[in-house]
mmCIF file of C-alpha atoms in Angstrom:
data_model
loop_
_atom_site.group_PDB
_atom_site.id
_atom_site.type_symbol
_atom_site.label_atom_id
_atom_site.label_comp_id
_atom_site.label_asym_id
_atom_site.label_seq_id
_atom_site.Cartn_x
_atom_site.Cartn_y
_atom_site.Cartn_z
ATOM 1 C CA MET A 1 -32.987 -10.115 6.423
ATOM 2 C CA GLU A 2 -36.505 -11.935 6.178
ATOM 3 C CA PRO A 3 -39.877 -10.055 6.323
ATOM 4 C CA LEU A 4 -41.739 -10.013 10.226
ATOM 5 C CA THR A 5 -44.641 -11.756 10.166
ATOM 6 C CA LEU A 6 -46.829 -9.712 12.928
ATOM 7 C CA ALA A 7 -49.927 -11.154 12.752
ATOM 8 C CA PRO A 8 -51.080 -13.830 15.268
ATOM 9 C CA VAL A 9 -51.015 -16.964 14.697
ATOM 10 C CA GLU A 10 -53.989 -19.301 15.304
ATOM 11 C CA THR A 11 -53.798 -21.502 17.987
ATOM 12 C CA THR A 12 -55.434 -24.478 19.537
ATOM 13 C CA VAL A 13 -54.533 -26.097 22.900
ATOM 14 C CA ASP A 14 -54.262 -29.425 23.460
ATOM 15 C CA PRO A 15 -55.895 -30.994 26.147
ATOM 16 C CA LYS A 16 -54.000 -33.566 26.829
ATOM 17 C CA ARG A 17 -51.045 -31.201 27.900
ATOM 18 C CA THR A 18 -50.885 -30.392 31.316
ATOM 19 C CA ASP A 19 -48.614 -27.107 30.706
ATOM 20 C CA GLY A 20 -51.112 -24.519 28.391
ATOM 21 C CA THR A 21 -49.033 -25.196 25.311
ATOM 22 C CA SER A 22 -50.566 -25.174 22.217
ATOM 23 C CA LYS A 23 -49.794 -27.506 19.204
ATOM 24 C CA THR A 24 -48.796 -24.745 17.296
ATOM 25 C CA ASP A 25 -45.602 -23.097 19.616
ATOM 26 C CA THR A 26 -43.932 -20.729 17.554
ATOM 27 C CA ASN A 27 -41.004 -18.934 19.728
ATOM 28 C CA GLY A 28 -37.839 -19.544 18.946
ATOM 29 C CA THR A 29 -38.341 -20.662 15.899
ATOM 30 C CA ASP A 30 -38.591 -19.911 12.126
ATOM 31 C CA THR A 31 -42.045 -20.487 10.744
ATOM 32 C CA GLN A 32 -41.340 -19.305 6.879
ATOM 33 C CA ARG A 33 -38.401 -21.800 7.273
ATOM 34 C CA ASN A 34 -39.875 -24.693 8.239
ATOM 35 C CA SER A 35 -42.651 -24.181 6.011
ATOM 36 C CA THR A 36 -41.196 -24.374 2.605
ATOM 37 C CA GLN A 37 -37.568 -25.180 2.599
ATOM 38 C CA SER A 38 -35.542 -22.510 0.850
ATOM 39 C CA LYS A 39 -33.411 -23.699 -2.352
ATOM 40 C CA ASP A 40 -30.767 -21.271 -0.470
ATOM 41 C CA LYS A 41 -28.075 -22.617 1.134
ATOM 42 C CA PHE A 42 -27.627 -19.202 2.435
ATOM 43 C CA ASP A 43 -30.457 -16.552 2.964
ATOM 44 C CA PRO A 44 -30.265 -14.747 -0.621
ATOM 45 C CA ASN A 45 -31.520 -11.525 0.382
ATOM 46 C CA PHE A 46 -29.583 -10.927 3.357
ATOM 47 C CA THR A 47 -26.262 -9.080 1.230
ATOM 48 C CA LYS A 48 -28.991 -6.855 -0.507
ATOM 49 C CA ASN A 49 -30.742 -6.146 2.719
ATOM 50 C CA VAL A 50 -27.021 -4.976 4.261
ATOM 51 C CA ILE A 51 -26.295 -2.556 1.391
ATOM 52 C CA ASN A 52 -29.592 -1.005 0.900
ATOM 53 C CA ALA A 53 -29.388 0.145 4.803
ATOM 54 C CA THR A 54 -27.368 2.650 3.072
ATOM 55 C CA GLY A 55 -28.620 6.454 4.065
ATOM 56 C CA PRO A 56 -29.758 8.541 1.401
ATOM 57 C CA LYS A 57 -27.092 11.244 2.612
ATOM 58 C CA ALA A 58 -23.835 8.943 1.766
ATOM 59 C CA ALA A 59 -21.816 9.937 -0.605
ATOM 60 C CA PRO A 60 -21.941 8.810 -4.437
ATOM 61 C CA ARG A 61 -18.128 6.800 -4.414
ATOM 62 C CA ILE A 62 -19.209 5.890 -0.836
ATOM 63 C CA CYS A 63 -22.070 3.897 -1.522
ATOM 64 C CA LYS A 64 -20.318 2.376 -5.102
ATOM 65 C CA VAL A 65 -17.045 1.021 -2.955
ATOM 66 C CA MET A 66 -19.133 0.046 -0.045
ATOM 67 C CA ALA A 67 -21.152 -1.686 -1.651
ATOM 68 C CA SER A 68 -19.323 -3.862 -4.174
ATOM 69 C CA LEU A 69 -16.879 -4.147 -0.838
ATOM 70 C CA ILE A 70 -19.554 -5.842 0.919
ATOM 71 C CA GLN A 71 -21.258 -7.776 -1.859
ATOM 72 C CA HIS A 72 -17.918 -9.232 -2.649
ATOM 73 C CA ILE A 73 -16.900 -9.534 1.403
ATOM 74 C CA HIS A 74 -20.073 -12.014 1.958
ATOM 75 C CA ASP A 75 -19.645 -13.695 -1.547
ATOM 76 C CA PHE A 76 -16.031 -14.738 -0.229
ATOM 77 C CA ALA A 77 -17.586 -15.632 3.085
ATOM 78 C CA ARG A 78 -20.413 -17.847 1.875
ATOM 79 C CA GLU A 79 -17.975 -19.444 -1.157
ATOM 80 C CA ASN A 80 -15.642 -20.416 1.796
ATOM 81 C CA GLU A 81 -17.838 -20.918 4.156
ATOM 82 C CA ILE A 82 -15.912 -18.858 6.917
ATOM 83 C CA THR A 83 -16.520 -20.396 9.990
ATOM 84 C CA VAL A 84 -16.918 -17.770 13.726
ATOM 85 C CA ASP A 85 -13.715 -19.076 14.492
ATOM 86 C CA GLU A 86 -11.958 -18.189 11.281
ATOM 87 C CA TRP A 87 -13.458 -14.892 10.894
ATOM 88 C CA MET A 88 -12.340 -13.778 14.732
ATOM 89 C CA ALA A 89 -8.597 -14.765 13.808
ATOM 90 C CA GLY A 90 -8.926 -12.378 10.769
ATOM 91 C CA VAL A 91 -10.069 -9.744 13.146
ATOM 92 C CA GLU A 92 -7.702 -10.257 15.535
ATOM 93 C CA MET A 93 -4.970 -9.915 12.861
ATOM 94 C CA ILE A 94 -6.421 -6.779 11.691
ATOM 95 C CA ASN A 95 -6.842 -5.616 15.344
ATOM 96 C CA SER A 96 -3.156 -6.543 16.059
ATOM 97 C CA ALA A 97 -1.463 -4.207 13.256
ATOM 98 C CA GLY A 98 -3.325 -1.585 14.559
ATOM 99 C CA ARG A 99 -1.889 -2.216 17.826
ATOM 100 C CA MET A 100 1.537 -2.235 16.325
ATOM 101 C CA SER A 101 1.553 0.731 14.055
ATOM 102 C CA ASP A 102 2.462 4.265 15.143
ATOM 103 C CA ASP A 103 3.978 6.690 13.242
ATOM 104 C CA LYS A 104 7.254 4.882 12.811
ATOM 105 C CA ARG A 105 5.141 1.750 11.499
ATOM 106 C CA ASN A 106 2.368 0.943 9.491
ATOM 107 C CA GLU A 107 1.740 -2.995 10.383
ATOM 108 C CA GLY A 108 -2.095 -2.331 8.270
ATOM 109 C CA GLN A 109 -0.117 -1.024 5.206
ATOM 110 C CA LEU A 110 2.636 -4.250 5.307
ATOM 111 C CA LEU A 111 -0.121 -6.689 5.687
ATOM 112 C CA CYS A 112 -1.961 -4.984 2.242
ATOM 113 C CA ASP A 113 1.795 -4.873 0.862
ATOM 114 C CA VAL A 114 1.976 -8.803 1.464
ATOM 115 C CA ILE A 115 -1.057 -9.524 -0.508
ATOM 116 C CA GLY A 116 -0.503 -7.391 -3.193
ATOM 117 C CA LEU A 117 -3.005 -5.174 -2.831
ATOM 118 C CA GLU A 118 -1.194 -1.340 -2.550
ATOM 119 C CA SER A 119 0.899 -2.655 -5.859
ATOM 120 C CA LEU A 120 -2.498 -3.605 -7.643
ATOM 121 C CA VAL A 121 -4.272 -0.542 -6.306
ATOM 122 C CA ASP A 122 -0.629 1.854 -7.078
ATOM 123 C CA GLU A 123 -1.114 0.463 -10.850
ATOM 124 C CA ILE A 124 -4.681 1.077 -10.771
ATOM 125 C CA THR A 125 -3.956 4.994 -10.002
ATOM 126 C CA PHE A 126 -1.137 6.351 -11.521
ATOM 127 C CA LYS A 127 -1.085 3.841 -15.000
ATOM 128 C CA LEU A 128 -1.213 6.352 -18.277
ATOM 129 C CA ALA A 129 -4.106 5.120 -20.326
ATOM 130 C CA THR A 130 -1.974 6.002 -23.419
ATOM 131 C CA ASN A 131 0.662 3.831 -25.945
ATOM 132 C CA ALA A 132 2.859 6.659 -25.878
ATOM 133 C CA SER A 133 6.849 5.740 -26.385
ATOM 134 C CA ASP A 134 7.739 7.516 -23.489
ATOM 135 C CA ALA A 135 5.845 7.889 -20.093
ATOM 136 C CA PRO A 136 6.099 9.482 -16.664
ATOM 137 C CA THR A 137 8.216 7.464 -14.447
ATOM 138 C CA SER A 138 6.619 4.276 -13.355
ATOM 139 C CA THR A 139 5.115 4.461 -9.410
ATOM 140 C CA ALA A 140 5.702 1.597 -6.844
ATOM 141 C CA ILE A 141 4.074 1.643 -3.085
ATOM 142 C CA LEU A 142 5.041 4.031 -0.741
ATOM 143 C CA GLY A 143 5.709 0.872 2.432
ATOM 144 C CA PRO A 144 5.119 1.284 5.444
ATOM 145 C CA PHE A 145 8.383 3.133 6.475
ATOM 146 C CA TRP A 146 8.052 6.346 4.978
ATOM 147 C CA ARG A 147 8.404 9.228 7.568
ATOM 148 C CA LYS A 148 6.974 12.660 6.975
ATOM 149 C CA ASP A 149 9.307 16.257 7.618
ATOM 150 C CA ALA A 150 12.495 14.396 6.783
ATOM 151 C CA PRO A 151 15.740 16.952 6.927
ATOM 152 C CA LYS A 152 16.141 19.231 4.015
ATOM 153 C CA TYR A 153 19.516 19.336 2.826
ATOM 154 C CA GLU A 154 21.669 21.347 -0.491
ATOM 155 C CA MET A 155 22.457 19.542 -3.363
ATOM 156 C CA GLY A 156 25.727 17.327 -2.951
ATOM 157 C CA SER A 157 25.302 16.553 0.522
ATOM 158 C CA THR A 158 24.790 13.054 1.933
ATOM 159 C CA ILE A 159 22.143 11.498 4.278
ATOM 160 C CA VAL A 160 24.557 9.310 5.437
ATOM 161 C CA HIS A 161 25.200 9.552 9.007
ATOM 162 C CA GLY A 162 27.256 7.597 11.439
ATOM 163 C CA VAL A 163 27.698 4.617 8.870
ATOM 164 C CA ASP A 164 31.048 3.445 8.108
ATOM 165 C CA ASP A 165 30.197 0.372 5.989
ATOM 166 C CA GLY A 166 28.267 -0.225 3.210
ATOM 167 C CA ASP A 167 28.630 1.107 -0.510
ATOM 168 C CA HIS A 168 28.674 4.910 -0.850
ATOM 169 C CA THR A 169 26.901 6.168 -3.670
ATOM 170 C CA LEU A 170 26.584 9.466 -5.712
ATOM 171 C CA MET A 171 22.959 9.397 -7.026
ATOM 172 C CA TYR A 172 22.587 12.005 -9.675
ATOM 173 C CA GLY A 173 20.031 12.848 -12.359
ATOM 174 C CA LYS A 174 17.631 15.201 -13.722
ATOM 175 C CA ILE A 175 13.971 15.974 -12.898
ATOM 176 C CA THR A 176 12.100 16.663 -16.500
ATOM 177 C CA ASP A 177 8.293 17.173 -17.621
ATOM 178 C CA TYR A 178 7.723 13.654 -19.538
ATOM 179 C CA LEU A 179 5.773 15.595 -22.607
ATOM 180 C CA THR A 180 8.324 18.320 -23.193
ATOM 181 C CA GLY A 181 11.911 17.391 -21.995
ATOM 182 C CA GLU A 182 12.164 20.698 -19.753
ATOM 183 C CA PRO A 183 13.479 20.293 -17.031
ATOM 184 C CA ILE A 184 11.071 21.254 -13.697
ATOM 185 C CA GLU A 185 12.476 23.881 -11.084
ATOM 186 C CA GLY A 186 11.406 23.559 -7.814
ATOM 187 C CA ALA A 187 10.664 20.198 -7.796
ATOM 188 C CA GLU A 188 11.052 18.086 -4.141
ATOM 189 C CA LEU A 189 12.761 14.903 -4.424
ATOM 190 C CA ASP A 190 12.120 13.268 -0.989
ATOM 191 C CA VAL A 191 14.392 9.901 -0.462
ATOM 192 C CA TRP A 192 14.782 7.043 2.290
ATOM 193 C CA HIS A 193 16.598 3.457 2.456
ATOM 194 C CA THR A 194 17.712 1.399 4.897
ATOM 195 C CA ALA A 195 21.082 0.949 6.439
ATOM 196 C CA PRO A 196 23.203 -2.504 5.573
ATOM 197 C CA ASN A 197 22.125 -3.965 8.415
ATOM 198 C CA GLY A 198 18.537 -4.079 6.376
ATOM 199 C CA LEU A 199 16.629 -1.793 8.852
ATOM 200 C CA TYR A 200 15.083 1.621 8.477
ATOM 201 C CA GLU A 201 16.272 3.874 11.358
ATOM 202 C CA GLN A 202 12.967 4.274 13.083
ATOM 203 C CA GLN A 203 13.655 0.619 13.466
ATOM 204 C CA ASP A 204 17.455 0.397 15.101
ATOM 205 C CA GLU A 205 17.991 2.654 18.083
ATOM 206 C CA LYS A 206 21.612 2.566 17.021
ATOM 207 C CA GLN A 207 20.797 4.798 14.232
ATOM 208 C CA VAL A 208 20.485 8.812 14.222
ATOM 209 C CA ASP A 209 16.962 10.483 14.012
ATOM 210 C CA PHE A 210 16.314 10.526 10.251
ATOM 211 C CA ASN A 211 19.531 8.835 9.458
ATOM 212 C CA LEU A 212 19.584 7.778 5.476
ATOM 213 C CA ARG A 213 16.440 10.409 4.500
ATOM 214 C CA GLY A 214 15.798 13.603 3.061
ATOM 215 C CA ARG A 215 14.430 16.259 0.607
ATOM 216 C CA PHE A 216 16.686 18.155 -2.005
ATOM 217 C CA THR A 217 14.832 20.636 -4.245
ATOM 218 C CA THR A 218 15.676 21.331 -7.822
ATOM 219 C CA GLY A 219 16.548 24.543 -9.211
ATOM 220 C CA LYS A 220 16.129 25.791 -13.271
ATOM 221 C CA ASP A 221 17.976 23.058 -14.508
ATOM 222 C CA GLY A 222 16.061 20.578 -12.957
ATOM 223 C CA LYS A 223 19.038 18.533 -11.978
ATOM 224 C CA TYR A 224 19.964 16.803 -8.319
ATOM 225 C CA ASN A 225 22.702 14.968 -6.495
ATOM 226 C CA PHE A 226 23.094 13.441 -3.436
ATOM 227 C CA TYR A 227 24.990 10.633 -1.136
ATOM 228 C CA CYS A 228 23.307 7.685 0.102
ATOM 229 C CA LEU A 229 24.275 3.768 0.398
ATOM 230 C CA ARG A 230 23.592 1.172 -2.367
ATOM 231 C CA PRO A 231 21.106 -0.303 -0.844
ATOM 232 C CA THR A 232 20.502 -3.717 0.411
ATOM 233 C CA SER A 233 17.738 -6.648 0.544
ATOM 234 C CA TYR A 234 15.985 -7.294 3.971
ATOM 235 C CA PRO A 235 13.592 -8.997 5.229
ATOM 236 C CA ILE A 236 10.298 -7.318 6.020
ATOM 237 C CA PRO A 237 9.225 -7.376 9.770
ATOM 238 C CA PHE A 238 8.409 -10.037 10.729
ATOM 239 C CA ASP A 239 7.133 -9.792 14.515
ATOM 240 C CA GLY A 240 3.765 -8.913 13.430
ATOM 241 C CA PRO A 241 0.535 -10.173 11.605
ATOM 242 C CA ALA A 242 2.254 -9.676 8.357
ATOM 243 C CA GLY A 243 5.052 -12.113 9.244
ATOM 244 C CA LYS A 244 2.762 -14.518 10.586
ATOM 245 C CA LEU A 245 0.614 -14.381 7.177
ATOM 246 C CA LEU A 246 3.527 -15.364 5.447
ATOM 247 C CA GLN A 247 4.626 -18.232 7.357
ATOM 248 C CA LEU A 248 1.017 -19.438 7.304
ATOM 249 C CA LEU A 249 1.087 -18.893 3.595
ATOM 250 C CA ASP A 250 4.957 -21.020 3.655
ATOM 251 C CA ARG A 251 6.437 -17.681 1.352
ATOM 252 C CA HIS A 252 9.765 -15.843 2.585
ATOM 253 C CA PRO A 253 10.187 -12.077 3.632
ATOM 254 C CA MET A 254 12.497 -10.642 1.464
ATOM 255 C CA ARG A 255 12.758 -7.626 -0.457
ATOM 256 C CA PRO A 256 15.229 -6.728 -3.040
ATOM 257 C CA ALA A 257 17.569 -4.051 -2.431
ATOM 258 C CA HIS A 258 16.152 -0.644 -3.408
ATOM 259 C CA ILE A 259 15.755 3.220 -2.626
ATOM 260 C CA HIS A 260 12.203 5.115 -2.186
ATOM 261 C CA PHE A 261 11.326 8.125 -3.421
ATOM 262 C CA ILE A 262 8.800 10.806 -3.699
ATOM 263 C CA ILE A 263 8.926 13.378 -6.444
ATOM 264 C CA SER A 264 6.594 15.952 -6.226
ATOM 265 C CA ALA A 265 6.512 19.919 -7.882
ATOM 266 C CA PRO A 266 4.232 22.509 -8.267
ATOM 267 C CA GLY A 267 1.861 21.535 -11.135
ATOM 268 C CA TYR A 268 2.600 18.165 -11.472
ATOM 269 C CA LYS A 269 1.218 14.964 -10.317
ATOM 270 C CA PRO A 270 3.748 13.622 -7.857
ATOM 271 C CA VAL A 271 5.050 10.287 -8.134
ATOM 272 C CA ILE A 272 5.661 7.957 -5.233
ATOM 273 C CA THR A 273 8.195 5.188 -6.740
ATOM 274 C CA GLN A 274 11.109 3.048 -5.425
ATOM 275 C CA ILE A 275 14.357 1.877 -7.865
ATOM 276 C CA PHE A 276 15.677 -1.534 -7.403
ATOM 277 C CA ASP A 277 19.046 -2.951 -7.832
ATOM 278 C CA ARG A 278 19.483 -5.324 -10.724
ATOM 279 C CA ARG A 279 22.132 -7.905 -8.956
ATOM 280 C CA ASP A 280 19.653 -8.671 -5.850
ATOM 281 C CA LYS A 281 18.986 -11.851 -5.878
ATOM 282 C CA HIS A 282 15.417 -11.454 -4.872
ATOM 283 C CA ILE A 283 14.740 -8.929 -7.590
ATOM 284 C CA THR A 284 12.067 -11.462 -9.460
ATOM 285 C CA ASP A 285 10.409 -12.873 -6.069
ATOM 286 C CA ASP A 286 9.863 -9.420 -3.931
ATOM 287 C CA ALA A 287 7.693 -10.340 -1.034
ATOM 288 C CA VAL A 288 5.241 -7.382 -1.651
ATOM 289 C CA PHE A 289 5.271 -7.304 -5.850
ATOM 290 C CA ALA A 290 6.708 -3.568 -6.361
ATOM 291 C CA VAL A 291 9.495 -4.513 -8.754
ATOM 292 C CA LYS A 292 8.624 -2.997 -12.364
ATOM 293 C CA GLU A 293 11.302 -3.542 -15.579
ATOM 294 C CA SER A 294 11.555 0.134 -15.608
ATOM 295 C CA LEU A 295 12.644 0.408 -11.691
ATOM 296 C CA VAL A 296 15.291 -2.088 -11.933
ATOM 297 C CA VAL A 297 18.635 -0.269 -12.442
ATOM 298 C CA ASP A 298 22.630 -0.859 -12.401
ATOM 299 C CA PHE A 299 25.222 0.992 -10.136
ATOM 300 C CA MET A 300 28.557 1.910 -11.835
ATOM 301 C CA PRO A 301 31.798 1.803 -9.853
ATOM 302 C CA ARG A 302 32.985 5.789 -9.463
ATOM 303 C CA LYS A 303 36.459 6.895 -9.370
ATOM 304 C CA GLY A 304 38.067 9.799 -8.325
ATOM 305 C CA ASP A 305 35.432 10.609 -5.537
ATOM 306 C CA PRO A 306 36.892 9.878 -1.788
ATOM 307 C CA LYS A 307 33.216 10.412 -1.009
ATOM 308 C CA ALA A 308 31.493 6.851 -3.106
ATOM 309 C CA ASN A 309 32.337 3.651 -4.293
ATOM 310 C CA PHE A 310 29.677 3.632 -7.067
ATOM 311 C CA GLU A 311 27.599 5.820 -8.693
ATOM 312 C CA LEU A 312 24.207 6.098 -10.278
ATOM 313 C CA PRO A 313 22.665 7.923 -13.256
ATOM 314 C CA TYR A 314 18.630 8.318 -13.042
ATOM 315 C CA ASP A 315 16.338 10.709 -14.453
ATOM 316 C CA PHE A 316 12.398 11.594 -13.184
ATOM 317 C CA LYS A 317 9.852 12.046 -15.130
ATOM 318 C CA LEU A 318 6.452 13.956 -14.023
ATOM 319 C CA ALA A 319 3.534 14.610 -15.643
ATOM 320 C CA SER A 320 1.359 17.613 -15.150
ATOM 321 C CA TYR A 321 -2.095 17.551 -13.760
ATOM 322 C CA GLU A 322 -3.119 18.932 -17.495
ATOM 323 C CA GLU A 323 -1.618 16.157 -19.135
ATOM 324 C CA ALA A 324 -2.669 13.204 -16.642
ATOM 325 C CA GLN A 325 -6.166 14.383 -16.958
ATOM 326 C CA ASP A 326 -6.027 14.460 -21.172
ATOM 327 C CA ASN A 327 -4.875 10.482 -20.519
ATOM 328 C CA SER A 328 -7.115 9.324 -18.440
ATOM 329 C CA LEU A 329 -5.060 9.191 -15.370
ATOM 330 C CA VAL A 330 -6.694 8.445 -12.435
ATOM 331 C CA GLY A 331 -6.660 10.995 -9.523
ATOM 332 C CA ALA A 332 -5.302 13.395 -12.126
ATOM 333 C CA THR A 333 -5.980 16.651 -9.816
ATOM 334 C CA GLU A 334 -4.261 18.356 -7.252
ATOM 335 C CA GLU A 335 -6.683 17.263 -4.670
ATOM 336 C CA SER A 336 -7.260 14.125 -5.395
ATOM 337 C CA ALA A 337 -3.478 13.865 -5.557
ATOM 338 C CA SER A 338 -3.226 15.238 -1.867
ATOM 339 C CA PHE A 339 -5.901 13.249 -0.987
ATOM 340 C CA GLY A 340 -4.878 10.121 -2.386
ATOM 341 C CA ALA A 341 -1.091 10.110 -0.936
ATOM 342 C CA GLY A 342 -1.978 11.520 2.013
ATOM 343 C CA LEU A 343 1.625 12.555 2.377
ATOM 344 C CA LYS A 344 2.701 15.810 2.335
ATOM 345 C CA HIS A 345 -0.612 17.496 4.336
ATOM 346 C CA GLY A 346 -1.635 14.767 6.460
#
């Protein structure tokens, strides 16, 4: 924003003019710019003025984050000389994501996924600042298809309902404190994955509500076991702005076969993660960049169990809030974990 000059400009009336106008008409013109051409192509003070408009009562974190966002997004617009038409196309993409989103689908989150933003924020938030040989289970993105209040099941139950095909699998393991190795009693394992047709139940009217989802709580031994399906690869929804963006970028929409988890326990930092089937051909080019080596698993043939063709042993390791704080884990408090995840209380 440029400073306003409120002092009147001295003018003289040209006697040759019949409309009474002066030689120095200034209405509708930028006298400062006309008098001295700016060395900058764009107003060098504009972004600073926008940032400085933040009021004194704004929270320090809001001030820091929004100042950085405004600076970067203004620099992006200037660097690429974004036009009004391009800006409006971007606004419409965001608006379209909002219109498509509901309690069963989060298109805005999917947009963040395809540009790798959620995976990057996940890494920033949950990486321990330590070189310990043993570490908590790696995190991965939540994704747009988690649902609150999945059914609670007894250990050994199945989350598969009304699905006859697919590779039925027994998954089992233990949830422990990553530092001590002690089992964690009362840990909740929230699990969900797609059907063999590549659709989550809220995308598929033929599936029963909350199919292939469930929550299990550990006993004193920290062990868990349940029946699920060996997952299949699938395309992320291609009918919205996220799919349109992938097409514009000439990218495929495929995700490697995976199962989602949220592992939580009193006194421990929750882990939001996924495990990936090593055999999947998209394991190295996930459309949302979520695969990590420690989360790649092998499904083994299972014999003598009429309920399952495969088995998958996998142990989850959690960090206590105290340990997370000692190792400079961002958001390593119970309050920040609840706020950041936005899951159990939102």
